[in-house]
Tab-separated table of C-alpha atoms and ligand atoms in Angstrom:
chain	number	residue	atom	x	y	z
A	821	UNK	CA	0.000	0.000	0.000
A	822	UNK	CA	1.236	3.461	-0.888
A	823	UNK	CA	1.032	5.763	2.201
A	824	UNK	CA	0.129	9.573	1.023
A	825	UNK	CA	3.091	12.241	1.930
A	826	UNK	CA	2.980	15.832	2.213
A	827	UNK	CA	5.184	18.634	1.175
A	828	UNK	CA	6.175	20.497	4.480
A	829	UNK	CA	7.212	23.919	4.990
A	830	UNK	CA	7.163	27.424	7.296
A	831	UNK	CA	3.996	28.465	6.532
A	832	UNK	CA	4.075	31.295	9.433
A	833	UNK	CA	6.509	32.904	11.653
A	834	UNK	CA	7.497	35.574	14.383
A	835	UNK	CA	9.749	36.696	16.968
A	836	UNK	CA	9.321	38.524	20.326
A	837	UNK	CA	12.788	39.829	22.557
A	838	UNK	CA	12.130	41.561	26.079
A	839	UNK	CA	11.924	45.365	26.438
A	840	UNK	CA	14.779	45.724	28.482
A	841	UNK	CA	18.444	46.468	26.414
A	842	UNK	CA	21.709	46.006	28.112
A	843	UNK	CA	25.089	47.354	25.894
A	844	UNK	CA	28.334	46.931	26.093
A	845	UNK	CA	29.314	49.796	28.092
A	846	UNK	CA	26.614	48.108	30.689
A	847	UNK	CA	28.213	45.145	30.888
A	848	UNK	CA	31.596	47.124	31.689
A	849	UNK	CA	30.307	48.364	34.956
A	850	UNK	CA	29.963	44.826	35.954
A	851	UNK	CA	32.758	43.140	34.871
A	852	UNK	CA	36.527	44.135	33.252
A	853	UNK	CA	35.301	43.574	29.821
A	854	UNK	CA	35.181	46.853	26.812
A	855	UNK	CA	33.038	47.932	23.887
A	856	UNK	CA	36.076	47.391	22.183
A	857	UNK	CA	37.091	44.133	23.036
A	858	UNK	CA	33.539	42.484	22.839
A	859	UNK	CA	32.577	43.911	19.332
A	860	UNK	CA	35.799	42.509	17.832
A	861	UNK	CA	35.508	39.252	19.514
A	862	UNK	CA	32.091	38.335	18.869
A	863	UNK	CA	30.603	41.287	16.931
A	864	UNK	CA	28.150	41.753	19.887
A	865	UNK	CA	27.192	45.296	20.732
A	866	UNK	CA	24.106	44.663	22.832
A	867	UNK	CA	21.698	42.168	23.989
A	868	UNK	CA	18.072	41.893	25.161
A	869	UNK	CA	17.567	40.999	28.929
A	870	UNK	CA	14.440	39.382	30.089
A	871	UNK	CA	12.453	41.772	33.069
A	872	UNK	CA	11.941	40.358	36.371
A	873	UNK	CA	9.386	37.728	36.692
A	874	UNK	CA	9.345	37.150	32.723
A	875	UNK	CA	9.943	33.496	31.863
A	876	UNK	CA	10.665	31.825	28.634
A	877	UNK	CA	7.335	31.041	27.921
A	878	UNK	CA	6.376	34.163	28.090
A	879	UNK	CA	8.476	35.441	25.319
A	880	UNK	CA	7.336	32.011	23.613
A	881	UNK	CA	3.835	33.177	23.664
A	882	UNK	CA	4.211	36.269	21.956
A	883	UNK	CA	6.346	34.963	19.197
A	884	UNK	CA	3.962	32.244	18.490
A	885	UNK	CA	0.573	34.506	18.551
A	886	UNK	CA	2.899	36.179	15.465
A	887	UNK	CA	3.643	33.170	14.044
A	888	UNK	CA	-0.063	32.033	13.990
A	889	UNK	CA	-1.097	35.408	13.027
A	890	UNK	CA	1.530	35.266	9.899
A	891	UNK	CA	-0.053	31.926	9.161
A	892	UNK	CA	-3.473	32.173	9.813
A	893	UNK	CA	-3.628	29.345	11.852
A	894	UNK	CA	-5.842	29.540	15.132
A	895	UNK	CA	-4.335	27.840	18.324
A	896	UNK	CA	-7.085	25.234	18.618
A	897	UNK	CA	-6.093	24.194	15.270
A	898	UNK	CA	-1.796	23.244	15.995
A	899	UNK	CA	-1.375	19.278	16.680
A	900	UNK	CA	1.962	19.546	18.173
A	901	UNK	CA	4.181	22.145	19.992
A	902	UNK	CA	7.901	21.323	20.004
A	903	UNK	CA	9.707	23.636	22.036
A	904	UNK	CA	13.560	24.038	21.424
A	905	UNK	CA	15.198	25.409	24.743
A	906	UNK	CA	17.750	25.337	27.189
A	907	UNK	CA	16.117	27.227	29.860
A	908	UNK	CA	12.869	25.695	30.287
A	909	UNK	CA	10.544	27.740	32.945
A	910	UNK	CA	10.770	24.444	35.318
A	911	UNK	CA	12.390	21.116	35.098
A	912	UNK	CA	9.029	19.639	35.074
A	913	UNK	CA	6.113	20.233	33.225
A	914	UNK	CA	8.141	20.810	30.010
A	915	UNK	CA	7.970	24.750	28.758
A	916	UNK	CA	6.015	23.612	25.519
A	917	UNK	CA	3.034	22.386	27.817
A	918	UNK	CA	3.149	25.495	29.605
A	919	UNK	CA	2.869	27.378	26.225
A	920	UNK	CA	0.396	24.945	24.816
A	921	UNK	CA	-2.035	26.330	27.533
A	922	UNK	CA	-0.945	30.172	27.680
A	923	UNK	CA	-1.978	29.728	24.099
A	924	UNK	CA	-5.494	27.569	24.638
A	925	UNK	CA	-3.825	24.841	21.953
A	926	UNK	CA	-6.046	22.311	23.626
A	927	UNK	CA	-5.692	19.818	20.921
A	928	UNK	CA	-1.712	19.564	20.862
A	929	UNK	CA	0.371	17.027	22.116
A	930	UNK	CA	3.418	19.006	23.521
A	931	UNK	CA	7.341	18.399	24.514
A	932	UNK	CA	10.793	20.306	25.053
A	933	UNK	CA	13.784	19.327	22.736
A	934	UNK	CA	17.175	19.576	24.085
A	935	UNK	CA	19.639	20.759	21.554
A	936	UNK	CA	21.162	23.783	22.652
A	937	UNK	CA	21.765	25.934	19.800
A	938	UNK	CA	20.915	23.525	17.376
A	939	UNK	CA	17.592	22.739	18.780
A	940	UNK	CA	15.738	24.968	16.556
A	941	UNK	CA	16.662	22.986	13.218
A	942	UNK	CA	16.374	19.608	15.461
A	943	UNK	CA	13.107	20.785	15.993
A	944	UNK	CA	11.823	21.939	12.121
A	945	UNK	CA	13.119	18.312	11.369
A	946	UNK	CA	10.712	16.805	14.410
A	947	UNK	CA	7.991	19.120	12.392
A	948	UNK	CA	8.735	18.230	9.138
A	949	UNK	CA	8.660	14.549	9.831
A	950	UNK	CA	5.043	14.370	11.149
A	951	UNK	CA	3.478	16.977	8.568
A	952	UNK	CA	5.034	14.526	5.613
A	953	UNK	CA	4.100	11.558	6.929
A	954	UNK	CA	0.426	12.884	7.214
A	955	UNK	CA	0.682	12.373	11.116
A	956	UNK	CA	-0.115	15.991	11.982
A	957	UNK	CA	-1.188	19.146	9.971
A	958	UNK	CA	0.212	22.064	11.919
A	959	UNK	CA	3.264	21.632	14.188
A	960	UNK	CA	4.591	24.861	16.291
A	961	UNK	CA	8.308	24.708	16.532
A	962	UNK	CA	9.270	27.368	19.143
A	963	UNK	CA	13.196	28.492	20.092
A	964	UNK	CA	13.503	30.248	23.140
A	965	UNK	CA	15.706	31.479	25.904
A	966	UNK	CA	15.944	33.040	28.584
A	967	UNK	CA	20.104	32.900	29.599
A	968	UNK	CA	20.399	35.444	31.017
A	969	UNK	CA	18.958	33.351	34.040
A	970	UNK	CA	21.933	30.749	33.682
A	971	UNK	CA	24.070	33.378	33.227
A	972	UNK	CA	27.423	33.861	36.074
A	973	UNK	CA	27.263	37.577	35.917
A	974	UNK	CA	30.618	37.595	37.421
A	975	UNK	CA	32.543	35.465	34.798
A	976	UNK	CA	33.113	38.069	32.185
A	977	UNK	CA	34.238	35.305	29.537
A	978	UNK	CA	30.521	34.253	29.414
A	979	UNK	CA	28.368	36.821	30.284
A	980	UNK	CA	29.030	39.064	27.845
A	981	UNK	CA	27.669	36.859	24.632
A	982	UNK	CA	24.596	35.732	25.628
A	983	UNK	CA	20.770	37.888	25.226
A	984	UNK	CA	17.329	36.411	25.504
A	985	UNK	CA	14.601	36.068	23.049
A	986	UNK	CA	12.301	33.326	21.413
A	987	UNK	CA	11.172	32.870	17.732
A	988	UNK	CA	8.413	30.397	16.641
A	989	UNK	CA	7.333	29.172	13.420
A	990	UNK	CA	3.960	27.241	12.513
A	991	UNK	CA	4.736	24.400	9.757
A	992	UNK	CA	2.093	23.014	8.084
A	993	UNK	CA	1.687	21.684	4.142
A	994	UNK	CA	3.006	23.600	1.349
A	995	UNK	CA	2.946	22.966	-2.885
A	996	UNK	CA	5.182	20.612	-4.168
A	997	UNK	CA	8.364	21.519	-4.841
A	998	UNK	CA	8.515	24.248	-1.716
A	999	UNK	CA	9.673	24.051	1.998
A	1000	UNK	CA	11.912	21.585	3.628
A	1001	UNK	CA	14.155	19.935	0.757
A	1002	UNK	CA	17.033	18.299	3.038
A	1003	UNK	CA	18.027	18.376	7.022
A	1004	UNK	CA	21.583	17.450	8.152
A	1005	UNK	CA	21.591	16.855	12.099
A	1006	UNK	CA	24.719	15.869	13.998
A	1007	UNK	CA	25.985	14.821	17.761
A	1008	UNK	CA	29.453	14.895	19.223
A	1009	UNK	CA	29.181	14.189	22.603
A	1010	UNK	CA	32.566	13.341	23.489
A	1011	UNK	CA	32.778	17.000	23.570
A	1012	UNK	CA	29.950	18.067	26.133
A	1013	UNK	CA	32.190	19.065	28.528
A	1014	UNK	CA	33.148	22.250	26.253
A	1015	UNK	CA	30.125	23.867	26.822
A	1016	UNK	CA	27.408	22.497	29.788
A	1017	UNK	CA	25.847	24.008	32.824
A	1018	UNK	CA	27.315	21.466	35.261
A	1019	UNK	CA	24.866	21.557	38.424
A	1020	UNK	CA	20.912	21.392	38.913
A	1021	UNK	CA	20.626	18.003	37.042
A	1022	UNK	CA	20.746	14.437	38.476
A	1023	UNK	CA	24.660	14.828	38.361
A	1024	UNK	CA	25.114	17.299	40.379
A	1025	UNK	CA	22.273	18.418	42.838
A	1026	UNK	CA	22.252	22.050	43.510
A	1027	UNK	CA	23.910	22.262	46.569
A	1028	UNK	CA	25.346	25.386	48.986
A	1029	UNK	CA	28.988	24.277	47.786
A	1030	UNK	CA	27.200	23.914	44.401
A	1031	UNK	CA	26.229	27.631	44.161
A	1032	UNK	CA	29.275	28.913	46.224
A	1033	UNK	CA	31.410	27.304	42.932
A	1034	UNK	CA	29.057	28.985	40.587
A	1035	UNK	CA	27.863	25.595	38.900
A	1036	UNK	CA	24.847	26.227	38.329
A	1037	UNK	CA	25.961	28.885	35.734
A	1038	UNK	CA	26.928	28.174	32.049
A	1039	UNK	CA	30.643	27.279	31.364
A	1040	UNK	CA	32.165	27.269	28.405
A	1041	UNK	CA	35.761	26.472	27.076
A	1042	UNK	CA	35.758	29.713	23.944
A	1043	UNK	CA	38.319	28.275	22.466
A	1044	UNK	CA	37.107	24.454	21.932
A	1045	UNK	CA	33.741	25.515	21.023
A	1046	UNK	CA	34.635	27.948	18.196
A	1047	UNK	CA	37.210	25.301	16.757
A	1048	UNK	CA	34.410	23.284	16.603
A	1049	UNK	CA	31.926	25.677	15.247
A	1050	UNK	CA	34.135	26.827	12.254
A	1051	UNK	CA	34.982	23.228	11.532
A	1052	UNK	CA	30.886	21.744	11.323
A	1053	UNK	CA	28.942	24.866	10.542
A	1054	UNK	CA	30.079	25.400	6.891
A	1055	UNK	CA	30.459	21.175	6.584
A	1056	UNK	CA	26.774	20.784	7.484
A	1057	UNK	CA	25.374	23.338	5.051
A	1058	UNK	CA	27.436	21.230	2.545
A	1059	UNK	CA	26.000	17.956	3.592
A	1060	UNK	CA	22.796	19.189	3.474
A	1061	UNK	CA	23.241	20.702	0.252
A	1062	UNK	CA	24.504	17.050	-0.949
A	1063	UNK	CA	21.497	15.401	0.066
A	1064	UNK	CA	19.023	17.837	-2.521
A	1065	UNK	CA	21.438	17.960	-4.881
A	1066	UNK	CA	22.117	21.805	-4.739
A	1067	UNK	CA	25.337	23.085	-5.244
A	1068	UNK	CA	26.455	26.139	-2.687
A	1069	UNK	CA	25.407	28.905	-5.291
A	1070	UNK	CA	22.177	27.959	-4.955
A	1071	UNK	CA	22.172	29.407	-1.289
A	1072	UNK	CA	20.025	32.777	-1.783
A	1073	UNK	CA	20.045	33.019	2.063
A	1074	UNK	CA	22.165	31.884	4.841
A	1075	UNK	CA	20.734	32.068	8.428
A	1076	UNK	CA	23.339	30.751	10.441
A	1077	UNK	CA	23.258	30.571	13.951
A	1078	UNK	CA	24.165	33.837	15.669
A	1079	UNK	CA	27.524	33.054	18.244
A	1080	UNK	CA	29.870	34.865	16.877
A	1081	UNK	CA	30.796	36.916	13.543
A	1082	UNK	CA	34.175	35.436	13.268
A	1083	UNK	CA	32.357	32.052	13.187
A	1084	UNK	CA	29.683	32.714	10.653
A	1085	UNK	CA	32.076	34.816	8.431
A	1086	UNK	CA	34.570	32.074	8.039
A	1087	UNK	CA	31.127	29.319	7.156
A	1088	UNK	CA	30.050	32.134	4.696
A	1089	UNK	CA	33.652	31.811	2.880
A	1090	UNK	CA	34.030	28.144	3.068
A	1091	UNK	CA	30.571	28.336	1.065
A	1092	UNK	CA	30.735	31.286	-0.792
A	1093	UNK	CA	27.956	32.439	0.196
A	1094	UNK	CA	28.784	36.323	-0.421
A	1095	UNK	CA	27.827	38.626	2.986
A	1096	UNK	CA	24.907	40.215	1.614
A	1097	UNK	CA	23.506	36.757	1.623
A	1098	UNK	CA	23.836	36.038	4.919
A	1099	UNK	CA	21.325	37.082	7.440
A	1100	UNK	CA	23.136	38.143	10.329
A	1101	UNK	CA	21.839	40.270	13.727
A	1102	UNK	CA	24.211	38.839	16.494
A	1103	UNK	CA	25.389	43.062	16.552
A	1104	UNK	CA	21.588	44.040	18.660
A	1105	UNK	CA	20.836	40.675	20.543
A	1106	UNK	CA	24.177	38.359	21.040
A	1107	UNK	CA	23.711	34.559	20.939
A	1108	UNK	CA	20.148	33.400	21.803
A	1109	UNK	CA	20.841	29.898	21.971
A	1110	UNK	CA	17.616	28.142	20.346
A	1111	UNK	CA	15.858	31.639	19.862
A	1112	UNK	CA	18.822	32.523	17.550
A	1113	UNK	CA	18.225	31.323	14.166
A	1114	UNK	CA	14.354	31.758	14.455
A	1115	UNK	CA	14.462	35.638	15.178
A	1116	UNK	CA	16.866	35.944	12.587
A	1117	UNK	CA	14.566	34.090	10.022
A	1118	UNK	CA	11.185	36.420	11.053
A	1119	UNK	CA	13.491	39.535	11.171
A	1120	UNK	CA	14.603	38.730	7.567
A	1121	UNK	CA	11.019	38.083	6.231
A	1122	UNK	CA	9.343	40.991	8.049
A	1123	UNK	CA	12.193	43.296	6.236
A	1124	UNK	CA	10.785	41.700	3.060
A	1125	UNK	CA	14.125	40.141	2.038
A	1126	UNK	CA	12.624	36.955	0.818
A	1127	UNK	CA	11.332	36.242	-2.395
A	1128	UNK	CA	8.742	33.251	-3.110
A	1129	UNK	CA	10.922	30.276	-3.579
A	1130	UNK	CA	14.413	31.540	-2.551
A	1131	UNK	CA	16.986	28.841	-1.219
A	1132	UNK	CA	17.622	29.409	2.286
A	1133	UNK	CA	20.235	27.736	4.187
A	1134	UNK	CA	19.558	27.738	7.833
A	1135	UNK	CA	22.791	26.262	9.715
A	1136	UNK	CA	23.119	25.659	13.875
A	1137	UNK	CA	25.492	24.778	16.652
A	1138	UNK	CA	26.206	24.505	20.241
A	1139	UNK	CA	26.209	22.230	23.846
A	1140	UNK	CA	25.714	19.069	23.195
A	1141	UNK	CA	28.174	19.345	21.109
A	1142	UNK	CA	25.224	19.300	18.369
A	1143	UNK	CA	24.996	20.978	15.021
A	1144	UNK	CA	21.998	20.954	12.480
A	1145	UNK	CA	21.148	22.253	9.006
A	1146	UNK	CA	17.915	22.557	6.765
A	1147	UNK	CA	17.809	23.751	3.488
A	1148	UNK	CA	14.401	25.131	2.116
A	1149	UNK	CA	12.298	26.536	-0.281
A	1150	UNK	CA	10.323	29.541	0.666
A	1151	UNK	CA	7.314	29.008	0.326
A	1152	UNK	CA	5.673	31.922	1.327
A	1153	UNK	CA	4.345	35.246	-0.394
A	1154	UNK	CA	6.770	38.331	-0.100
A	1155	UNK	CA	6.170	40.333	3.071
A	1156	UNK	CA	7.356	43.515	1.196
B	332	LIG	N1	36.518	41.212	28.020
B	332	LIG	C1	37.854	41.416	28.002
B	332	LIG	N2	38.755	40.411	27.959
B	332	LIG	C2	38.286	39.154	27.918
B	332	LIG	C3	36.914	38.875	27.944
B	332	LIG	C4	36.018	39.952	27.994
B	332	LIG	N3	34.694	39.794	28.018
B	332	LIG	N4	36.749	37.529	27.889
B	332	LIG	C5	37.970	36.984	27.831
B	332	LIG	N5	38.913	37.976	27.857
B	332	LIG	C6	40.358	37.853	27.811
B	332	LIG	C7	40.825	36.485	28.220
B	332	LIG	O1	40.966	36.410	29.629
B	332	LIG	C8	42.160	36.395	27.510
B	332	LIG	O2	43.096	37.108	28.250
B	332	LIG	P1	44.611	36.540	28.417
B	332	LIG	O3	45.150	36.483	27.019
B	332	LIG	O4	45.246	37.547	29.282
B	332	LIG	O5	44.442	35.176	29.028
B	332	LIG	C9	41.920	37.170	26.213
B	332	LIG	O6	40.760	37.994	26.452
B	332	LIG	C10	41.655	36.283	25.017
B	332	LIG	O7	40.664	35.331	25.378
B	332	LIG	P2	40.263	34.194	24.400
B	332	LIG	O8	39.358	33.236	25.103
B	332	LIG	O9	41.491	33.673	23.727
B	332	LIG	O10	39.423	35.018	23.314
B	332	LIG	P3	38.866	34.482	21.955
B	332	LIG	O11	39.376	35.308	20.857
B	332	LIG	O12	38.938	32.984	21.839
B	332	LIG	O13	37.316	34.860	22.095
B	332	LIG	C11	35.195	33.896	22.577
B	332	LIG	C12	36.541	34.288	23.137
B	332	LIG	C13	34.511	35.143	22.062
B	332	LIG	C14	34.368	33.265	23.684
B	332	LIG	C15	35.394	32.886	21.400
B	332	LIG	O14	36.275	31.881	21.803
B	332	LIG	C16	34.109	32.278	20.955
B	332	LIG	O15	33.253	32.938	20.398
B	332	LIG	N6	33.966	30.959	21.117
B	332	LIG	C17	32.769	30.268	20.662
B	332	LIG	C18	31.659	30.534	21.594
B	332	LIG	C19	30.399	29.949	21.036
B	332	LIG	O16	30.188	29.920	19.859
B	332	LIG	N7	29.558	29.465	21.882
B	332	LIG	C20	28.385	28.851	21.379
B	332	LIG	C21	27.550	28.706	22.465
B	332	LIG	S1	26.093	28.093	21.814
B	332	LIG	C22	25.247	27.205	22.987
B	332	LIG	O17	25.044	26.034	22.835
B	332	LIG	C23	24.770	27.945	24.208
């Protein structure tokens, strides 16, 4: 028996960031850190900061009433929310229930995906796979963050790259021809210590020595982590490339994950993919983990830069260590 598939694609998206902006020169009253040194490191200038009391699925909920709104999808109507985060409001119940009923989506199923920065593409693959397969019709894949919760304020080799934010994007159906054409998805773990948040978990119970050592915050070793990045951010766009048979001039758009400009310069020039190509806004929000490559996408479409079946390249990395690529078709109308 031949089972039915469906083409599967973005068919609406949006973004939300808290009010509040912290700069550079902010950040220098806190720690011994400089506009200077910060912008060429990372190409970071400033960075969002979630208010007192605001959780992740609170920014969540904004960017998906957007993304339903762009789609004109109502809430009752999503199957599935998928929830890409690192900074879930609690442990337990998962932040994509909590979303599912801020946003009365009574008839989803619901559950977090832990991929660090990658877990935005991890989760447009989850999507993709049920919408084909006929499963479900409308799946919300949300990335959001609120880090500046897991954050060591004090460590100034840390604190001054991360912002919060959340993006969300409904997928549904789309013609033939548009939306998801390939996903590449990888895993090193043999390299989780480069990057973690080493208390809280059943590893490490938060304990007073616990916080006095600062575990609880996110660590990071720079230096491993951005080997790795320039090494698998440009090679996954390529694998992915390989498995639709596009070559890397097809690329109309690159929306790489936003860590670093060094990093997503030197994947732009392995592809060359020239810089007015790539969609880049790491200068106003930092690295959003999850929320990263989703803001950039619904930035770059409410600008009107995409046209109605332009190749876009969207390319992740992070903890785990993890990286993830999709290449697509947009499908949608021009925003413009
Ligand atoms: N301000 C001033 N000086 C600083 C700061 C700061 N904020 N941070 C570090 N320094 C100092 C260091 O102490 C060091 O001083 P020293 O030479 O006297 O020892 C010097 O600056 C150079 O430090 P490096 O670590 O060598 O700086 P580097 O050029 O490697 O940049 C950075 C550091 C920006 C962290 C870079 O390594 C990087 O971007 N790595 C990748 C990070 C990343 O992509 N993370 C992804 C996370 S995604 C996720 O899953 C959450």
């Amino acid at each position: 028996m031949q089972v039915k598939t469906y083409n599967a694609g973005i068919c609406g998206i949006g973004y939300y960031v808290p009010e509040r902006i912290m700069t550079n020169a902010d950040l220098a009253e806190l720690v011994n850190t400089s506009d200077e040194w910060i912008r060429t490191r990372t190409g970071i200038a400033q960075r969002h900061i979630a208010g007192e009391g605001e959780a992740v699925t609170d920014l969540a909920l904004q960017a998906a009433k957007r993304a339903l709104a762009d789609a004109k999808v109502e809430a009752e109507d999503i199957d599935l929310v998928v929830f890409a985060t690192l900074t879930p409001d609690r442990i337990i119940p998962s932040a994509a229930s909590t979303l599912q009923a801020a946003l009365g989506a009574k008839h989803a199923a619901a559950f977090d995906l832990s991929a660090a920065c990658s877990g935005f593409v991890y989760g447009l693959s989850v999507a993709s796979a049920f919408v084909q397969q006929g499963i479900y019709e409308h799946v919300l894949v949300v990335g959001g963050e609120v880090l500046s919760r897991f954050v060591d304020w004090e460590d100034r080799t840390t604190c001054v790259l991360f912002g919060d934010g959340a993006g969300a994007a409904l997928v549904g159906r789309v013609p033939e021809g548009e939306g998801f054409l390939a996903f590449d998805l990888g895993s090193d773990g043999s390299g989780g210590d480069a990057l973690d948040i080493p208390a809280g978990g059943s590893r490490l119970p938060v304990t007073e020595q616990v916080l006095a050592a600062h575990q609880q915050f996110i660590h990071m070793d720079g230096k491993a982590v951005f080997r790795f990045a320039v090494k698998v951010l440009g090679q996954t766009v390529e694998d992915s490339l390989k498995k639709c048979g596009l070559p890397p001039e097809a690329i109309d758009w690159l929306v790489p994950h936003q860590a670093n400009q060094r990093i997503i310069d030197s994947a732009a020039t392995r592809l060359g993919t020239p810089a007015e190509k790539v969609v880049i806004n790491i200068e106003r929000y930092g690295n959003m983990s999850a929320a990263s490559i989703p803001v950039a996408l619904a930035e770059a479409y409410e600008a009107g830069k995409f046209r109605r079946g332009d190749v876009i390249a969207l390319a992740g990395f992070g903890a785990g260590l993890t990286w993830g690529s999709c290449i697509m078709k947009w499908s949608k109308e021009d925003k413009s």
